[in-house]
PDB file of C-alpha atoms in Angstrom:
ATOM      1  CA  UNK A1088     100.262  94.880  94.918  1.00  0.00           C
ATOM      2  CA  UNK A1089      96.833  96.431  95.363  1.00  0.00           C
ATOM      3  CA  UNK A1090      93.597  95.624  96.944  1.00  0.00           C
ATOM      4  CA  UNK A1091      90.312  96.583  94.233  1.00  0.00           C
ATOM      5  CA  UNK A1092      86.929  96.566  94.032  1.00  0.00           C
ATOM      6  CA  UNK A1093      85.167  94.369  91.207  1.00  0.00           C
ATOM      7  CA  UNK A1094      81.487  94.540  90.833  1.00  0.00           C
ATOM      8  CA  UNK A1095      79.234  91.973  88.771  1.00  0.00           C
ATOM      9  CA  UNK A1096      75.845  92.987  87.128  1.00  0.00           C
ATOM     10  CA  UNK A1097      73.043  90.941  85.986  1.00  0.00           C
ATOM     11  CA  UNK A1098      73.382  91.734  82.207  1.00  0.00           C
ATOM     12  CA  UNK A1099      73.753  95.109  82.635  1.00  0.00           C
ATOM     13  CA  UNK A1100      77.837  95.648  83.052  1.00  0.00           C
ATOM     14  CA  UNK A1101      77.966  97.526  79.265  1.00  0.00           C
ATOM     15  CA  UNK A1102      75.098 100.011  80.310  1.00  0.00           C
ATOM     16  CA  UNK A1103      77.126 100.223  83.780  1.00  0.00           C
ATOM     17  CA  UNK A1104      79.738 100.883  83.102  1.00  0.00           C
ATOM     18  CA  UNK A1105      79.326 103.172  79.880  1.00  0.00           C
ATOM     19  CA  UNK A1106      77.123 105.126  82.370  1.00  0.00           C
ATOM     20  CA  UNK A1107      80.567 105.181  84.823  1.00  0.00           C
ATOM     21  CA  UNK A1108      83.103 105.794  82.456  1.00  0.00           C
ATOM     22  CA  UNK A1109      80.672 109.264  81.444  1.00  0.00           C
ATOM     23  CA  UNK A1110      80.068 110.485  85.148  1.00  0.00           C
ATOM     24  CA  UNK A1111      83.919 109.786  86.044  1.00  0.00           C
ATOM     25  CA  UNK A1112      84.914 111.174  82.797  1.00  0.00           C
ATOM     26  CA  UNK A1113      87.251 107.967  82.285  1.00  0.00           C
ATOM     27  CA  UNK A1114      88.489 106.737  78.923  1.00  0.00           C
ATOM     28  CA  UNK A1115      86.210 104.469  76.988  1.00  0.00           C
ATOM     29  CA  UNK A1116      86.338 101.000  78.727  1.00  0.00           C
ATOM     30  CA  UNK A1117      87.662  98.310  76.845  1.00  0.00           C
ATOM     31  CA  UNK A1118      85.536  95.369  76.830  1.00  0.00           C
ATOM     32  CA  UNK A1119      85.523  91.529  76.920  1.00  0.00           C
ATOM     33  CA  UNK A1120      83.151  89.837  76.125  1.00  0.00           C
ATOM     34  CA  UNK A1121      82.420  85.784  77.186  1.00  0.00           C
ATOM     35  CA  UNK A1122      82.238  85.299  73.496  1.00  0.00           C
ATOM     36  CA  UNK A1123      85.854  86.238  72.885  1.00  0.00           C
ATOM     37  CA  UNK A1124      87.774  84.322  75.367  1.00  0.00           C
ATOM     38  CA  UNK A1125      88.868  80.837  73.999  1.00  0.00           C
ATOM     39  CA  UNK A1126      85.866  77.970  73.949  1.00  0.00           C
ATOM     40  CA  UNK A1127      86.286  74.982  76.228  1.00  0.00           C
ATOM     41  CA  UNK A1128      84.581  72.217  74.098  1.00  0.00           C
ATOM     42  CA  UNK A1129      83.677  70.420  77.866  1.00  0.00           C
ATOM     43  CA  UNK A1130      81.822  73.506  78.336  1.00  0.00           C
ATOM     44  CA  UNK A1131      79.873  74.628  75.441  1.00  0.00           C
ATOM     45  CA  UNK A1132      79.114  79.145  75.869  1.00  0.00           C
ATOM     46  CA  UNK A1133      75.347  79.235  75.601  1.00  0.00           C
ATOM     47  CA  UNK A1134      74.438  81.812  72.850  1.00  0.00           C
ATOM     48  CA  UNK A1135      72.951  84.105  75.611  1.00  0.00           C
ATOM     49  CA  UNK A1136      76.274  84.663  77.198  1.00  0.00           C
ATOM     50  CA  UNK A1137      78.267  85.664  74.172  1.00  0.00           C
ATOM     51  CA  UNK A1138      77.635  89.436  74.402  1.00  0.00           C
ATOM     52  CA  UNK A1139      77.714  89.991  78.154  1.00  0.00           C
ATOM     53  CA  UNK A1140      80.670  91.434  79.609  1.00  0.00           C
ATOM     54  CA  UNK A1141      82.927  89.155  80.983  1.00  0.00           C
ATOM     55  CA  UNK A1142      85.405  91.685  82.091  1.00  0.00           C
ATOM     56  CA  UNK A1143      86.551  95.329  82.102  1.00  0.00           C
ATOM     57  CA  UNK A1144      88.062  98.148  84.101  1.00  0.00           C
ATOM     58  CA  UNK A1145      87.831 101.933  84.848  1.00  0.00           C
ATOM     59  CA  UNK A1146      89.808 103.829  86.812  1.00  0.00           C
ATOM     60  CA  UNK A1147      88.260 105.847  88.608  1.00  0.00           C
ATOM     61  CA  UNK A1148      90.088 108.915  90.880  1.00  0.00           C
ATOM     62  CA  UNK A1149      93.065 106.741  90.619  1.00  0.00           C
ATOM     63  CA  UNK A1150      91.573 103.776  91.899  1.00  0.00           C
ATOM     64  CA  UNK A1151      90.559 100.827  89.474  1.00  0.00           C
ATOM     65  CA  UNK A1152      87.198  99.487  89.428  1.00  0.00           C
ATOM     66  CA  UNK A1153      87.202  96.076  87.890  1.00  0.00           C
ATOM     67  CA  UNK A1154      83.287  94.920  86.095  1.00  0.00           C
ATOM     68  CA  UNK A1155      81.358  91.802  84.713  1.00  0.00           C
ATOM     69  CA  UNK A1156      78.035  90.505  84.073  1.00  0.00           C
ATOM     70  CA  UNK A1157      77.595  87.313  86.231  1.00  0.00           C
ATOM     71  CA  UNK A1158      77.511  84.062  83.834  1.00  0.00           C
ATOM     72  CA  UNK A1159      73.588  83.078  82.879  1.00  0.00           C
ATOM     73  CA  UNK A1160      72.663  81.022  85.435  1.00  0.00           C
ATOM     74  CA  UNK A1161      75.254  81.862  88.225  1.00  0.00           C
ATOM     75  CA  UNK A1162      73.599  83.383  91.247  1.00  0.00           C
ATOM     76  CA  UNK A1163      72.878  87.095  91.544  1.00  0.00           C
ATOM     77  CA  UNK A1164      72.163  89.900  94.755  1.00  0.00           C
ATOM     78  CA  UNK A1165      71.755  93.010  94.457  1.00  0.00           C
ATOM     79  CA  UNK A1166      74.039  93.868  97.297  1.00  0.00           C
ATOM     80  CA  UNK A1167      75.881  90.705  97.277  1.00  0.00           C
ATOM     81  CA  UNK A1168      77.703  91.750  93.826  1.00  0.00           C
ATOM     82  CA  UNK A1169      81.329  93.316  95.098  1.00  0.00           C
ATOM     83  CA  UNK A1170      84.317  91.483  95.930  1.00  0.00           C
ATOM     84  CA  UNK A1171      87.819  92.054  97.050  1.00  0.00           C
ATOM     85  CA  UNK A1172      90.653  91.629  94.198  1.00  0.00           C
ATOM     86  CA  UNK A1173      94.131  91.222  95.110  1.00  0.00           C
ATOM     87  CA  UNK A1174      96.261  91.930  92.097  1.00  0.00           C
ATOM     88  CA  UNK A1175     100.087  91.231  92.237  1.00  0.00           C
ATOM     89  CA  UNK A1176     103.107  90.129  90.324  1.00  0.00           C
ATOM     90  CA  UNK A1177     104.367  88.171  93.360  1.00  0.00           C
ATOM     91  CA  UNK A1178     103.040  84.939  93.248  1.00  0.00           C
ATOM     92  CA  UNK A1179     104.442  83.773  96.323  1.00  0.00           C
ATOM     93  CA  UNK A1180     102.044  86.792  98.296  1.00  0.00           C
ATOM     94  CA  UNK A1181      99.043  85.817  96.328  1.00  0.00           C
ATOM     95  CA  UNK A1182      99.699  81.945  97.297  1.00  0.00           C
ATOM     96  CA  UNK A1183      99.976  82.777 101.000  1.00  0.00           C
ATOM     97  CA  UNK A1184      96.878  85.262 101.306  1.00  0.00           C
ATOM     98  CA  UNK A1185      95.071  82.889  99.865  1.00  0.00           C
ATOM     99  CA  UNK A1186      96.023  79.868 101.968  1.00  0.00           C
ATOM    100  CA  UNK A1187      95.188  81.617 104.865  1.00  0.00           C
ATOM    101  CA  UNK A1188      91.980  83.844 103.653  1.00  0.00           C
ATOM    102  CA  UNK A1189      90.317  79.784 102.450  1.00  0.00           C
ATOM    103  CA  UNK A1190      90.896  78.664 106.077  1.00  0.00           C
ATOM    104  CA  UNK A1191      87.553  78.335 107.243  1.00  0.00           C
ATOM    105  CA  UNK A1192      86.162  79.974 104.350  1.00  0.00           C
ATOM    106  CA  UNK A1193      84.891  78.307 100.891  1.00  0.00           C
ATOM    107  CA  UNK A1194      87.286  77.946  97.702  1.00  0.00           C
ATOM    108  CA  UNK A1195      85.089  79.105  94.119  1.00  0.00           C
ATOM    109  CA  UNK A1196      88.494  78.496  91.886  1.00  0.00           C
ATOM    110  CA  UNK A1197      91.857  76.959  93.363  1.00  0.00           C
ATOM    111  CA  UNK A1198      94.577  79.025  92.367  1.00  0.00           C
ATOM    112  CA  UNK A1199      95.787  78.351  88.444  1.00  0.00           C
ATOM    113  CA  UNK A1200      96.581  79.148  85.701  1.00  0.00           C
ATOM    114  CA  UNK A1201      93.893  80.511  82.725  1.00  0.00           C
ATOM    115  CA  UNK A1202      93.987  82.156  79.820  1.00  0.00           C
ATOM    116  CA  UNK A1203      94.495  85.418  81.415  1.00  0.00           C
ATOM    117  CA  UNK A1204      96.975  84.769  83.780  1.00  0.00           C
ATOM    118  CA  UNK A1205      99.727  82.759  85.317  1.00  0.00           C
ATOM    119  CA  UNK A1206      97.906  82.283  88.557  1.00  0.00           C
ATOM    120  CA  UNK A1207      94.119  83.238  89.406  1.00  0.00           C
ATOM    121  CA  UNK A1208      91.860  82.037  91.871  1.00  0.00           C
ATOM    122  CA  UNK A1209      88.566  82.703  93.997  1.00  0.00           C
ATOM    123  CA  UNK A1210      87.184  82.099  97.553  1.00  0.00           C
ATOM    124  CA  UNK A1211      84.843  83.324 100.127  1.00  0.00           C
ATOM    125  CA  UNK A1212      86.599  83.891 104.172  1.00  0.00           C
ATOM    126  CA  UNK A1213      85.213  82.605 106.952  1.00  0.00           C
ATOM    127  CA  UNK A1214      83.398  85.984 107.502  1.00  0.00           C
ATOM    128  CA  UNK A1215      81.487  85.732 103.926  1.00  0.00           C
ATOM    129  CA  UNK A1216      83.717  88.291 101.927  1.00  0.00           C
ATOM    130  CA  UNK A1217      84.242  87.178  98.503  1.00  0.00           C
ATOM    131  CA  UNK A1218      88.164  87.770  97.346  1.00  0.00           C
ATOM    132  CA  UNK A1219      89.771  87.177  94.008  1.00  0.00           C
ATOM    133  CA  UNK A1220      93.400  86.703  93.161  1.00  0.00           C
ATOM    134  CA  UNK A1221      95.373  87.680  90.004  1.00  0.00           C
ATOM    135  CA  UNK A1222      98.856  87.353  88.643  1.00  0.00           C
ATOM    136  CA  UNK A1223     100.040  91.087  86.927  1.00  0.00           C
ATOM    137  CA  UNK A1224      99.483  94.033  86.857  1.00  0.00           C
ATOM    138  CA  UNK A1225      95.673  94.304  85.659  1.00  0.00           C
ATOM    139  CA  UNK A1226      97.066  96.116  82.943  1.00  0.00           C
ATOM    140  CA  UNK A1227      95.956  95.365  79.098  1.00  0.00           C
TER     141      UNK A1227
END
């Protein structure tokens, strides 16, 4: 289990992170872009989101760093763009942190399961920190 960090840009997250991976001296990120992942015909991917980055990692001193470009027309603050990411094969430990982080706090995505993973979900805690929880091993 691990806690990361996961930053969202405003259509910036391939500049960002290019520009990370060369200070750090990483390996090249491998990105995802909205455009690959599988269309939802209920929700049509507006030809302006197709290139942005919908997700990719660095690691970074040993530590990943987890990226994307917020969705066009999601909310964006400088400053506001960081959450918490709990990554874990145990589903049971994912299920309880999460019951108890949403008490009092506000649920973005019940946990599920999506394309990328047997059980992911989003919330903000009663103190405003945004958290985001993920089935495996963030390998891949």
């Amino acid at each position: 289990m691990a806690v990361e960090a996961y930053l969202n840009f405003n259509g910036n997250c391939r500049e960002a992170v290019e520009f990370y991976a060369q200070v750090f001296g990483t390996e090249e990120p491998k990105l995802m872009t909205f455009g690959e992942a599988p269309p939802n015909p209920e929700y049509p991917l507006p030809e302006e989101a197709k290139d942005l980055i919908m997700h990719t990692r660095l690691i970074i001193f040993g530590s990943t760093v987890m990226f994307s470009d917020v969705f066009p027309g999601m909310p964006f603050v400088a400053g506001n763009n960081i959450s918490l990411a709990i990554v874990s094969d145990d589903i049971d430990a994912l299920q309880s942190a999460f019951d108890k982080l949403k008490e009092g706090g506000k649920v973005g995505m019940e946990l599920q399961e999506t394309f990328w993973s047997k059980c992911y979900g989003s919330l903000s805690d009663k103190f405003g920190v945004e958290w985001q929880f993920n089935h495996g091993t963030g390998e891949g």
